[in-house]
Amino acid sequence: MTRPVAVLLSPVWPRPGGSGRALRAWDWMQELAAGHELHVWTPQAPGSTAGWPPGVRAWAGADDLEPPAPWARRLGWLLPGLGAHRPGTIAHWHLPRAHPPALSAMVRTIGGRPVARLVVFRLYLHGVAARLRAGLPVQRAELDLDDWDSATMRSTAGAQWRMGRRLDAALAWRESLQYRAIERRIPAGYDACWLAAHEDLPAFPGAAVRPNRLPLPLPACAGAAAPGGMQMVFVGSLDYPPNQEAALLLAEGLAPLLRARLAAPWTLHVAGARPPDWLRARLQAAEGVRPWFDVPDVEPVYAACTVALLPVLAGGGTKLKTLEALARGMAVVASAEAARGLRLVPGLHYLPAETPEQCAQAVLRLHAEPALRAALGAAGRDWYAASHAPAC
């Protein structure tokens, strides 16, 4: 019997060990492939499909998109509300060409059969979805916003401003105004709208929560101690301003406090991909910090550590880095933003900290109280197992 057709439009290639977007796309792919003939389109160049479910068709749409006109984007920054009527003025918005080769080939392959489920992952792929819906009968269209984009961009602008990157902050703030002008109107054209965090639901009446999940089985539980004293870790994509700010807070704010107060051996590991040169230099210069740049697998870094430090002050949605640490049974020190959307209990699942001083106090407490470190790890791991079961 022929299976119904499903299409996933994703900004990135689904991968089980990639970025937060890649992990969320992977979760969607697992669900859709279980009962459908699935076609996955991304605007990226051809990427790895290792580990994909059998029969899933991949369509690389790097040549499908119309390059943005510089004047249009500049006009969008001057007049943010213009994007509601002219999408080409919106930053990062994806507009297909008149004859997009990969998208057109996918439509021909489906051959006019009805699409039982079309999942559009991220708001800025709405233009691609509109082109697809014009060429195929779609029975159910779903929009996964993931984050509340305008709020996330506004928060990111704050991180860039605090880091002294004022022009980048201004551009991010203008982009947040562009998305605010359109994000409440577009979801109304979909049969379902999804978000990662309960906190974002009031901004989108009728939306529902699809939580972020890890695609792998529960990792081995972190031990009560690690060789070489206190081994602490922060993991995050280092081309993302909220993660850049957190890494600097640890390297240039927390590390000097620990050097003055913690006599026992300790190392602060910072792992992430695509750091800009300025951040790479500052992390490499920080005493007590062990950078891990662009490593193919962060599992060995996690395995060497027992404490996860997550002083993230900006961003949106829910944080995969927090889930990863809890799933591994690590003691977690986290900001309110890092715990956002997860309904964790401070003091039970993690120690709260917003500043370098609060992080230092939490680290000193975890060093002095191994039983607390073990209790936090066990409680976090039990919470993860109960509420965020693996997607496959």
Tab-separated table of C-alpha atoms in Angstrom:
chain	number	residue	atom	x	y	z
A	1	MET	CA	0.000	0.000	0.000
A	2	THR	CA	1.349	3.423	-0.967
A	3	ARG	CA	2.117	5.603	2.013
A	4	PRO	CA	0.829	9.194	2.201
A	5	VAL	CA	3.241	11.959	1.245
A	6	ALA	CA	4.786	14.381	3.746
A	7	VAL	CA	7.146	17.291	3.144
A	8	LEU	CA	9.503	18.908	5.663
A	9	LEU	CA	10.898	22.343	4.783
A	10	SER	CA	13.888	22.851	7.078
A	11	PRO	CA	16.499	25.639	7.218
A	12	VAL	CA	19.239	23.053	7.900
A	13	TRP	CA	19.968	19.397	7.246
A	14	PRO	CA	18.456	17.271	10.026
A	15	ARG	CA	21.245	15.798	12.160
A	16	PRO	CA	21.176	14.044	15.536
A	17	GLY	CA	24.369	15.691	16.780
A	18	GLY	CA	24.141	19.127	15.230
A	19	SER	CA	22.865	22.534	16.278
A	20	GLY	CA	19.566	23.130	18.030
A	21	ARG	CA	17.831	23.653	14.682
A	22	ALA	CA	19.370	20.475	13.254
A	23	LEU	CA	18.198	18.501	16.292
A	24	ARG	CA	14.663	19.858	16.064
A	25	ALA	CA	14.581	19.118	12.327
A	26	TRP	CA	15.794	15.591	13.112
A	27	ASP	CA	12.927	15.145	15.561
A	28	TRP	CA	10.415	16.221	12.910
A	29	MET	CA	11.981	13.879	10.363
A	30	GLN	CA	11.682	10.896	12.694
A	31	GLU	CA	7.991	11.578	13.293
A	32	LEU	CA	7.076	12.195	9.658
A	33	ALA	CA	9.117	9.310	8.227
A	34	ALA	CA	7.395	6.822	10.519
A	35	GLY	CA	4.162	6.952	8.542
A	36	HIS	CA	4.830	8.820	5.314
A	37	GLU	CA	6.810	8.953	2.112
A	38	LEU	CA	8.918	11.866	3.313
A	39	HIS	CA	10.630	14.555	1.259
A	40	VAL	CA	13.034	16.940	3.059
A	41	TRP	CA	13.980	20.248	1.427
A	42	THR	CA	16.597	22.654	2.782
A	43	PRO	CA	18.143	25.841	1.338
A	44	GLN	CA	21.618	24.453	1.997
A	45	ALA	CA	24.080	22.740	-0.316
A	46	PRO	CA	23.993	18.916	-0.310
A	47	GLY	CA	24.809	17.562	3.144
A	48	SER	CA	25.165	14.266	4.921
A	49	THR	CA	22.109	12.019	5.174
A	50	ALA	CA	23.894	9.432	7.323
A	51	GLY	CA	21.517	7.763	9.739
A	52	TRP	CA	18.386	9.028	8.024
A	53	PRO	CA	15.376	6.686	7.988
A	54	PRO	CA	15.213	4.494	4.866
A	55	GLY	CA	13.428	5.983	1.904
A	56	VAL	CA	13.560	9.655	2.911
A	57	ARG	CA	14.287	11.851	-0.116
A	58	ALA	CA	16.613	14.821	0.350
A	59	TRP	CA	16.375	17.950	-1.799
A	60	ALA	CA	19.211	20.508	-1.602
A	61	GLY	CA	17.774	23.904	-2.506
A	62	ALA	CA	20.891	26.082	-2.423
A	63	ASP	CA	20.059	27.310	-5.948
A	64	ASP	CA	16.343	27.694	-5.297
A	65	LEU	CA	16.411	31.046	-3.558
A	66	GLU	CA	16.410	34.526	-5.031
A	67	PRO	CA	19.425	36.537	-3.817
A	68	PRO	CA	18.151	39.498	-1.798
A	69	ALA	CA	18.409	42.899	-3.426
A	70	PRO	CA	20.669	45.067	-1.236
A	71	TRP	CA	18.428	48.094	-1.710
A	72	ALA	CA	15.390	46.092	-0.580
A	73	ARG	CA	17.053	44.964	2.644
A	74	ARG	CA	18.253	48.518	3.371
A	75	LEU	CA	14.731	49.781	2.776
A	76	GLY	CA	13.453	47.130	5.184
A	77	TRP	CA	15.803	48.351	7.908
A	78	LEU	CA	14.555	51.934	7.378
A	79	LEU	CA	10.871	50.941	7.242
A	80	PRO	CA	10.447	47.729	9.295
A	81	GLY	CA	6.672	47.563	8.761
A	82	LEU	CA	7.152	47.323	5.003
A	83	GLY	CA	7.847	43.608	5.298
A	84	ALA	CA	4.182	42.903	5.946
A	85	HIS	CA	3.530	43.737	2.280
A	86	ARG	CA	6.940	43.200	0.644
A	87	PRO	CA	8.658	40.094	2.100
A	88	GLY	CA	11.791	40.774	0.065
A	89	THR	CA	12.646	43.578	2.485
A	90	ILE	CA	12.745	41.261	5.520
A	91	ALA	CA	16.140	40.187	6.837
A	92	HIS	CA	16.887	36.471	6.345
A	93	TRP	CA	13.558	35.883	4.569
A	94	HIS	CA	13.736	33.076	1.991
A	95	LEU	CA	12.119	33.829	-1.364
A	96	PRO	CA	12.201	31.184	-4.122
A	97	ARG	CA	13.245	31.942	-7.681
A	98	ALA	CA	10.715	31.883	-10.495
A	99	HIS	CA	11.902	28.370	-11.377
A	100	PRO	CA	13.581	26.830	-8.305
A	101	PRO	CA	15.343	23.668	-9.562
A	102	ALA	CA	15.249	21.445	-6.437
A	103	LEU	CA	11.790	22.538	-5.328
A	104	SER	CA	10.419	22.024	-8.843
A	105	ALA	CA	12.034	18.590	-9.077
A	106	MET	CA	10.470	17.613	-5.758
A	107	VAL	CA	7.035	18.713	-6.993
A	108	ARG	CA	7.469	16.657	-10.161
A	109	THR	CA	8.531	13.615	-8.149
A	110	ILE	CA	5.481	13.861	-5.906
A	111	GLY	CA	3.529	14.112	-9.131
A	112	GLY	CA	0.397	15.879	-8.030
A	113	ARG	CA	-0.362	13.462	-5.207
A	114	PRO	CA	-1.839	15.177	-2.149
A	115	VAL	CA	0.578	16.117	0.607
A	116	ALA	CA	-0.930	14.755	3.800
A	117	ARG	CA	1.389	16.867	6.003
A	118	LEU	CA	3.536	19.851	5.137
A	119	VAL	CA	5.743	20.974	8.028
A	120	VAL	CA	7.390	24.379	7.612
A	121	PHE	CA	10.173	24.705	10.151
A	122	ARG	CA	10.820	28.404	10.897
A	123	LEU	CA	8.789	31.421	9.897
A	124	TYR	CA	11.243	32.696	7.284
A	125	LEU	CA	10.536	29.637	5.090
A	126	HIS	CA	6.917	30.751	4.621
A	127	GLY	CA	7.692	32.078	1.122
A	128	VAL	CA	9.024	28.686	0.049
A	129	ALA	CA	5.958	27.014	1.541
A	130	ALA	CA	3.650	29.344	-0.382
A	131	ARG	CA	5.347	28.368	-3.655
A	132	LEU	CA	5.039	24.673	-2.792
A	133	ARG	CA	1.370	25.000	-1.872
A	134	ALA	CA	0.724	26.659	-5.222
A	135	GLY	CA	2.074	23.565	-6.998
A	136	LEU	CA	0.722	20.728	-4.854
A	137	PRO	CA	-2.518	19.967	-3.018
A	138	VAL	CA	-1.727	20.189	0.705
A	139	GLN	CA	-4.159	18.594	3.112
A	140	ARG	CA	-2.543	19.816	6.336
A	141	ALA	CA	0.052	22.582	6.709
A	142	GLU	CA	1.917	23.090	9.982
A	143	LEU	CA	4.257	25.923	10.943
A	144	ASP	CA	6.949	25.283	13.542
A	145	LEU	CA	7.989	28.722	14.736
A	146	ASP	CA	10.314	27.140	17.332
A	147	ASP	CA	11.189	30.530	18.865
A	148	TRP	CA	9.198	33.730	19.074
A	149	ASP	CA	11.459	35.333	16.472
A	150	SER	CA	10.963	39.023	17.226
A	151	ALA	CA	11.488	38.474	20.966
A	152	THR	CA	14.576	36.320	20.340
A	153	MET	CA	16.076	38.923	18.013
A	154	ARG	CA	15.384	41.672	20.533
A	155	SER	CA	17.049	39.600	23.248
A	156	THR	CA	20.002	38.877	20.961
A	157	ALA	CA	20.354	42.598	20.282
A	158	GLY	CA	20.761	43.064	24.036
A	159	ALA	CA	23.573	40.520	24.137
A	160	GLN	CA	25.385	42.249	21.281
A	161	TRP	CA	24.970	45.638	22.948
A	162	ARG	CA	26.412	44.358	26.234
A	163	MET	CA	29.402	42.938	24.340
A	164	GLY	CA	30.043	46.360	22.795
A	165	ARG	CA	28.949	45.344	19.301
A	166	ARG	CA	26.619	48.295	18.886
A	167	LEU	CA	26.062	48.199	15.106
A	168	ASP	CA	25.186	44.505	15.206
A	169	ALA	CA	22.832	45.235	18.096
A	170	ALA	CA	21.075	47.963	16.135
A	171	LEU	CA	20.611	45.695	13.123
A	172	ALA	CA	19.228	42.876	15.279
A	173	TRP	CA	16.802	45.282	16.936
A	174	ARG	CA	15.570	46.503	13.533
A	175	GLU	CA	15.135	42.902	12.410
A	176	SER	CA	13.027	42.238	15.483
A	177	LEU	CA	10.680	45.043	14.394
A	178	GLN	CA	10.410	43.521	10.914
A	179	TYR	CA	9.415	40.136	12.263
A	180	ARG	CA	7.025	41.631	14.786
A	181	ALA	CA	5.103	43.190	11.885
A	182	ILE	CA	4.406	39.825	10.240
A	183	GLU	CA	4.679	36.990	12.736
A	184	ARG	CA	1.156	37.239	14.125
A	185	ARG	CA	-0.464	37.370	10.678
A	186	ILE	CA	1.217	34.459	8.890
A	187	PRO	CA	0.518	31.612	11.376
A	188	ALA	CA	-3.221	32.102	10.827
A	189	GLY	CA	-2.837	30.484	7.406
A	190	TYR	CA	-1.690	27.153	8.881
A	191	ASP	CA	-3.644	24.280	10.381
A	192	ALA	CA	-1.270	24.077	13.355
A	193	CYS	CA	1.417	26.307	14.835
A	194	TRP	CA	4.144	25.028	17.164
A	195	LEU	CA	6.496	26.637	19.675
A	196	ALA	CA	9.227	25.197	21.891
A	197	ALA	CA	8.418	27.112	25.101
A	198	HIS	CA	5.163	27.536	27.006
A	199	GLU	CA	6.200	31.110	27.799
A	200	ASP	CA	5.761	32.081	24.131
A	201	LEU	CA	2.170	30.823	23.784
A	202	PRO	CA	0.437	34.105	24.770
A	203	ALA	CA	1.974	35.803	21.728
A	204	PHE	CA	0.401	33.248	19.358
A	205	PRO	CA	-3.227	32.409	20.205
A	206	GLY	CA	-4.075	28.871	19.126
A	207	ALA	CA	-0.452	27.672	19.037
A	208	ALA	CA	0.720	24.585	20.912
A	209	VAL	CA	4.005	23.445	22.438
A	210	ARG	CA	6.229	20.887	20.777
A	211	PRO	CA	9.129	20.502	23.217
A	212	ASN	CA	12.719	20.185	22.145
A	213	ARG	CA	13.967	16.630	22.578
A	214	LEU	CA	17.222	14.791	22.288
A	215	PRO	CA	17.341	12.101	19.610
A	216	LEU	CA	19.755	9.781	21.380
A	217	PRO	CA	19.235	7.315	24.243
A	218	LEU	CA	20.141	8.515	27.701
A	219	PRO	CA	23.929	8.961	27.899
A	220	ALA	CA	25.918	7.394	30.703
A	221	CYS	CA	25.425	9.187	33.977
A	222	ALA	CA	28.172	11.616	34.948
A	223	GLY	CA	30.390	10.420	37.772
A	224	ALA	CA	30.633	12.076	41.156
A	225	ALA	CA	34.183	13.228	40.480
A	226	ALA	CA	36.499	13.720	37.557
A	227	PRO	CA	40.277	13.482	37.310
A	228	GLY	CA	42.035	16.796	37.578
A	229	GLY	CA	39.668	18.393	40.082
A	230	MET	CA	36.559	20.383	39.164
A	231	GLN	CA	35.875	19.976	35.459
A	232	MET	CA	33.225	22.392	34.208
A	233	VAL	CA	31.829	22.790	30.703
A	234	PHE	CA	29.854	25.135	28.488
A	235	VAL	CA	28.745	23.938	25.046
A	236	GLY	CA	27.115	26.119	22.394
A	237	SER	CA	27.438	27.342	18.821
A	238	LEU	CA	29.944	30.175	19.104
A	239	ASP	CA	28.675	32.122	16.107
A	240	TYR	CA	25.492	32.894	18.083
A	241	PRO	CA	25.700	36.115	20.147
A	242	PRO	CA	23.947	34.794	23.305
A	243	ASN	CA	26.468	31.928	23.442
A	244	GLN	CA	29.345	34.319	22.782
A	245	GLU	CA	28.229	36.456	25.713
A	246	ALA	CA	27.944	33.412	27.992
A	247	ALA	CA	31.402	32.156	26.994
A	248	LEU	CA	32.945	35.548	27.745
A	249	LEU	CA	31.119	35.763	31.068
A	250	LEU	CA	32.733	32.472	32.036
A	251	ALA	CA	36.203	33.131	30.644
A	252	GLU	CA	36.609	36.760	31.691
A	253	GLY	CA	34.157	36.988	34.598
A	254	LEU	CA	34.025	33.645	36.392
A	255	ALA	CA	37.540	32.305	35.755
A	256	PRO	CA	39.328	35.194	37.572
A	257	LEU	CA	37.041	34.684	40.592
A	258	LEU	CA	37.810	30.965	40.688
A	259	ARG	CA	41.537	31.592	40.407
A	260	ALA	CA	41.301	33.747	43.525
A	261	ARG	CA	38.972	31.521	45.564
A	262	LEU	CA	39.310	27.863	44.514
A	263	ALA	CA	42.642	26.328	45.473
A	264	ALA	CA	41.778	22.847	44.184
A	265	PRO	CA	42.585	22.064	40.543
A	266	TRP	CA	39.875	23.066	38.091
A	267	THR	CA	39.356	23.577	34.370
A	268	LEU	CA	36.626	25.441	32.541
A	269	HIS	CA	35.960	23.850	29.143
A	270	VAL	CA	34.263	25.904	26.411
A	271	ALA	CA	33.228	23.906	23.337
A	272	GLY	CA	31.541	25.227	20.222
A	273	ALA	CA	31.637	25.618	16.478
A	274	ARG	CA	32.395	28.573	14.232
A	275	PRO	CA	33.857	31.086	16.725
A	276	PRO	CA	34.787	34.411	15.114
A	277	ASP	CA	38.438	35.364	15.311
A	278	TRP	CA	37.910	37.973	18.043
A	279	LEU	CA	36.173	35.450	20.317
A	280	ARG	CA	38.699	32.719	19.568
A	281	ALA	CA	41.536	35.010	20.660
A	282	ARG	CA	39.857	36.077	23.902
A	283	LEU	CA	39.000	32.526	24.952
A	284	GLN	CA	42.487	31.267	24.170
A	285	ALA	CA	43.972	34.045	26.292
A	286	ALA	CA	41.853	33.282	29.377
A	287	GLU	CA	43.761	31.456	32.126
A	288	GLY	CA	42.060	28.276	33.323
A	289	VAL	CA	39.904	28.001	30.189
A	290	ARG	CA	40.281	25.070	27.783
A	291	PRO	CA	38.693	25.958	24.417
A	292	TRP	CA	37.389	23.242	22.088
A	293	PHE	CA	36.710	24.796	18.695
A	294	ASP	CA	34.912	22.975	15.870
A	295	VAL	CA	35.424	19.512	17.343
A	296	PRO	CA	33.514	16.807	15.415
A	297	ASP	CA	32.081	15.310	18.610
A	298	VAL	CA	31.569	17.028	21.976
A	299	GLU	CA	30.820	13.760	23.769
A	300	PRO	CA	34.421	13.356	25.045
A	301	VAL	CA	34.262	16.904	26.417
A	302	TYR	CA	31.029	16.153	28.265
A	303	ALA	CA	32.424	12.830	29.502
A	304	ALA	CA	35.370	14.566	31.180
A	305	CYS	CA	33.152	16.977	33.133
A	306	THR	CA	30.654	16.773	35.978
A	307	VAL	CA	29.350	20.362	36.127
A	308	ALA	CA	27.645	22.288	33.325
A	309	LEU	CA	27.766	26.077	33.545
A	310	LEU	CA	25.012	27.775	31.531
A	311	PRO	CA	24.998	31.524	32.247
A	312	VAL	CA	23.014	32.371	29.105
A	313	LEU	CA	21.393	35.804	29.369
A	314	ALA	CA	19.710	36.065	25.963
A	315	GLY	CA	18.026	33.956	23.287
A	316	GLY	CA	14.643	32.323	22.930
A	317	GLY	CA	12.735	29.055	22.962
A	318	THR	CA	14.268	26.315	25.092
A	319	LYS	CA	17.935	25.414	25.276
A	320	LEU	CA	19.191	22.052	23.976
A	321	LYS	CA	22.425	22.588	25.937
A	322	THR	CA	20.384	22.496	29.152
A	323	LEU	CA	18.648	19.275	28.126
A	324	GLU	CA	21.974	17.702	27.175
A	325	ALA	CA	23.505	18.470	30.565
A	326	LEU	CA	20.476	17.228	32.506
A	327	ALA	CA	20.258	14.044	30.442
A	328	ARG	CA	23.876	13.274	31.257
A	329	GLY	CA	23.294	13.552	34.990
A	330	MET	CA	25.524	16.599	35.362
A	331	ALA	CA	25.143	19.158	38.117
A	332	VAL	CA	23.847	22.266	36.356
A	333	VAL	CA	24.388	25.929	37.177
A	334	ALA	CA	22.017	27.898	34.978
A	335	SER	CA	20.505	31.298	34.406
A	336	ALA	CA	16.759	31.815	34.184
A	337	GLU	CA	17.145	32.086	30.396
A	338	ALA	CA	18.972	28.740	30.208
A	339	ALA	CA	16.138	27.088	32.158
A	340	ARG	CA	13.421	28.898	30.201
A	341	GLY	CA	10.487	26.800	29.031
A	342	LEU	CA	11.587	23.642	30.844
A	343	ARG	CA	9.687	24.084	34.118
A	344	LEU	CA	12.685	23.154	36.216
A	345	VAL	CA	12.763	23.781	39.959
A	346	PRO	CA	15.711	25.912	41.171
A	347	GLY	CA	17.590	24.154	43.927
A	348	LEU	CA	16.201	20.768	42.939
A	349	HIS	CA	17.193	20.405	39.280
A	350	TYR	CA	19.832	23.145	39.059
A	351	LEU	CA	21.500	25.976	40.958
A	352	PRO	CA	20.408	29.412	39.689
A	353	ALA	CA	23.048	32.012	38.770
A	354	GLU	CA	22.854	35.169	36.668
A	355	THR	CA	26.223	36.831	37.305
A	356	PRO	CA	29.871	35.731	37.514
A	357	GLU	CA	29.721	36.198	41.293
A	358	GLN	CA	26.649	33.955	41.598
A	359	CYS	CA	28.292	31.374	39.312
A	360	ALA	CA	31.408	31.424	41.490
A	361	GLN	CA	29.366	30.887	44.646
A	362	ALA	CA	27.544	27.965	43.010
A	363	VAL	CA	30.814	26.351	41.860
A	364	LEU	CA	32.368	26.718	45.313
A	365	ARG	CA	29.292	25.153	46.866
A	366	LEU	CA	29.349	22.214	44.443
A	367	HIS	CA	33.032	21.701	45.158
A	368	ALA	CA	32.451	21.688	48.911
A	369	GLU	CA	29.327	19.488	48.783
A	370	PRO	CA	29.804	16.395	46.570
A	371	ALA	CA	26.471	15.036	47.820
A	372	LEU	CA	24.682	18.101	46.457
A	373	ARG	CA	26.461	17.670	43.143
A	374	ALA	CA	25.273	14.061	42.948
A	375	ALA	CA	21.724	14.937	44.045
A	376	LEU	CA	21.346	17.655	41.410
A	377	GLY	CA	22.641	15.328	38.720
A	378	ALA	CA	20.261	12.541	39.690
A	379	ALA	CA	17.248	14.858	39.937
A	380	GLY	CA	17.999	16.445	36.574
A	381	ARG	CA	18.447	13.099	34.892
A	382	ASP	CA	15.188	11.778	36.372
A	383	TRP	CA	13.363	14.918	35.201
A	384	TYR	CA	14.713	14.462	31.683
A	385	ALA	CA	13.739	10.787	31.555
A	386	ALA	CA	10.202	11.583	32.738
A	387	SER	CA	9.422	14.636	30.633
A	388	HIS	CA	11.681	14.676	27.575
A	389	ALA	CA	11.973	11.089	26.402
A	390	PRO	CA	14.182	10.469	23.365
A	391	ALA	CA	12.487	10.957	20.012
A	392	CYS	CA	13.778	7.695	18.601
